[in-house]
Amino acid sequence: MGLFNLFKPAKTVLVVDCLSLNDSMGMKGKVPPRNQLQTLRRLTRFSQREKIEVVAVLCGAPLNKAPAGKKFEDITVLYSKSADVHAKFLAKTAASKGPGAILLSGNAAAEKLAGSSVKAMRVSTFRKAFDVGGDPEAPERGNKNGAPRSNRPPRRRPQKSGSGDNKPKERRPEKTANSEADAINELIDLVD
């Protein structure tokens, strides 16, 4: 695709704040290791598709399958010690990657600490390109609670007892002297 070909004067290195990325994907708080690995795999596919180097920055203890400072598939994985020092660690990592570094974060403090020498991109902008790739492991998008949409028929209204007829009766417009009211009543389908 070449989304990041605009930044090709120097070697492009995308430093991804995985905390912000997980938040934007609806995984707030402590994210289970399985979901973190799925995010890393999606970043790997993105890196391969765009042909750029990606450094993913997570928070907390290193995962067994993605040790700190090592390659996980095609991306480098780093860990900040805690959420308190995460912004400072992100800024330091992005600055160390040189002029071709792009800090991808939703953390304004990290962007401010990185300064003007590091290009920055918001997670919401990145998600437009990140989600295009189609992820077979991603959960199906559904309603606002995350539940998948179903194809069930619409709910039926309860029937009033005593009425043997299931169809609602139409109310006939009353005859009035005003022809304008008659014209409006003819256009509106009045129902009891």
XYZ file of C-alpha atoms in Angstrom:
192
model
C 0.000 0.000 0.000
C 2.733 2.425 0.873
C 0.918 4.620 3.386
C 4.225 5.587 4.951
C 6.048 6.187 1.651
C 5.580 9.891 2.341
C 8.222 9.601 5.055
C 10.862 7.762 2.966
C 13.768 10.292 3.020
C 15.169 8.371 5.990
C 14.537 4.825 7.129
C 11.053 4.825 8.627
C 10.675 3.307 12.075
C 7.189 3.252 13.544
C 7.234 3.308 17.369
C 3.805 2.037 18.434
C 2.316 2.734 21.855
C 0.440 -0.538 22.354
C -1.420 0.821 25.408
C -3.056 3.515 23.278
C -3.640 1.063 20.421
C -5.355 -1.423 22.730
C -7.484 1.366 24.227
C -8.608 2.422 20.761
C -9.578 -1.173 19.963
C -11.766 -1.353 23.068
C -9.352 -3.288 25.309
C -9.034 -1.055 28.338
C -7.166 -1.748 31.545
C -5.059 -4.881 31.939
C -5.076 -6.638 28.575
C -4.675 -10.449 28.661
C -1.459 -11.848 27.112
C -3.412 -13.590 24.349
C -4.889 -10.281 23.167
C -1.477 -8.600 23.393
C -0.005 -11.321 21.165
C -2.866 -10.893 18.687
C -2.128 -7.154 18.532
C 1.574 -7.902 17.963
C 0.691 -10.317 15.133
C -1.507 -7.670 13.512
C 1.360 -5.178 13.780
C 3.648 -7.749 12.147
C 1.270 -8.153 9.214
C 1.027 -4.364 8.935
C 4.828 -4.068 8.981
C 5.149 -6.650 6.217
C 2.402 -5.055 4.124
C 3.823 -1.526 4.433
C 7.478 -2.649 4.374
C 8.480 -0.572 7.395
C 10.206 -1.345 10.668
C 7.915 -1.433 13.703
C 8.850 -1.174 17.381
C 5.972 -2.111 19.687
C 6.086 -0.689 23.211
C 4.058 -2.562 25.825
C 3.806 -1.957 29.558
C 4.606 -4.319 32.421
C 6.334 -7.698 32.582
C 7.557 -9.158 29.276
C 5.478 -11.881 27.663
C 7.061 -15.330 27.354
C 6.510 -15.472 23.595
C 7.649 -11.872 23.047
C 10.707 -11.179 25.218
C 11.900 -7.623 25.790
C 14.295 -6.202 23.214
C 13.908 -9.202 20.900
C 12.112 -9.697 17.604
C 8.598 -11.088 17.687
C 8.130 -12.367 14.152
C 9.269 -9.210 12.266
C 8.804 -6.487 14.882
C 10.868 -5.445 17.894
C 9.087 -5.549 21.251
C 10.019 -3.300 24.181
C 8.434 -2.926 27.620
C 8.127 0.047 29.945
C 8.265 -0.801 33.641
C 4.922 0.775 34.575
C 2.170 3.027 33.288
C 3.701 5.941 35.235
C 6.942 5.921 33.204
C 5.371 4.718 29.953
C 5.174 8.175 28.302
C 8.818 8.941 29.131
C 9.925 5.524 27.826
C 7.973 6.032 24.576
C 9.552 9.437 23.971
C 13.056 8.131 24.701
C 12.563 5.137 22.382
C 11.234 7.270 19.526
C 14.060 9.796 19.887
C 16.679 7.010 19.834
C 15.431 5.722 16.459
C 16.607 8.807 14.616
C 14.990 11.277 12.201
C 12.888 8.613 10.460
C 11.009 7.709 13.639
C 7.271 8.174 13.855
C 5.708 8.007 17.310
C 2.284 6.433 17.134
C 0.413 7.214 20.337
C -2.720 8.614 21.850
C -0.655 9.860 24.787
C -0.207 13.632 24.559
C 2.452 13.594 27.295
C 4.624 11.205 25.252
C 4.292 13.400 22.170
C 5.246 16.473 24.165
C 8.255 14.725 25.737
C 9.444 13.503 22.320
C 9.555 17.081 21.097
C 9.525 18.415 17.578
C 12.397 16.216 16.398
C 10.091 13.165 16.283
C 7.102 12.966 13.979
C 3.902 11.945 15.721
C 0.709 10.297 14.562
C -2.476 9.747 16.516
C -3.791 6.224 17.022
C -7.139 7.176 15.480
C -5.381 8.110 12.228
C -3.295 4.936 12.255
C -6.332 2.734 12.881
C -7.733 3.716 9.464
C -4.785 1.977 7.789
C -4.376 -0.713 10.461
C -7.961 -1.952 10.204
C -7.915 -2.105 6.389
C -5.676 -5.174 6.371
C -8.429 -7.542 7.460
C -7.558 -9.605 10.498
C -8.787 -13.196 10.694
C -8.153 -13.283 14.460
C -9.948 -10.038 15.234
C -13.281 -10.333 16.996
C -16.316 -9.611 14.884
C -17.502 -6.066 15.301
C -20.974 -5.825 16.699
C -23.052 -3.544 18.819
C -21.681 -1.039 21.330
C -21.249 -3.788 23.952
C -19.021 -5.821 21.625
C -21.607 -8.551 21.095
C -21.980 -9.695 17.491
C -25.050 -8.564 15.651
C -27.666 -11.218 15.116
C -30.091 -11.700 12.287
C -33.095 -12.341 14.452
C -36.534 -11.117 13.431
C -37.861 -7.903 14.980
C -39.737 -8.100 18.261
C -43.464 -8.506 18.135
C -45.770 -6.301 20.106
C -47.988 -8.049 22.630
C -51.534 -8.617 21.401
C -54.451 -7.149 23.316
C -56.834 -9.836 24.487
C -60.452 -9.551 23.460
C -59.636 -8.658 19.903
C -60.135 -11.598 17.591
C -58.630 -9.699 14.693
C -54.779 -9.560 14.543
C -54.687 -6.630 12.127
C -54.930 -3.104 13.505
C -58.113 -1.363 12.457
C -57.849 1.748 10.369
C -59.660 4.816 11.562
C -61.684 6.443 8.884
C -61.299 10.188 8.635
C -64.382 12.062 9.701
C -66.188 14.164 7.142
C -65.418 17.801 7.691
C -66.270 20.914 5.827
C -62.614 21.829 5.520
C -61.278 20.367 2.262
C -57.678 21.060 3.317
C -58.040 18.783 6.363
C -59.572 16.084 4.113
C -56.574 16.243 1.788
C -54.155 15.856 4.702
C -56.125 12.957 6.167
C -56.043 11.171 2.830
C -52.256 11.428 2.722
C -51.789 10.145 6.286
C -52.564 6.525 7.054
C -54.284 6.876 10.430
C -54.105 3.848 12.751
C -55.647 3.371 16.189
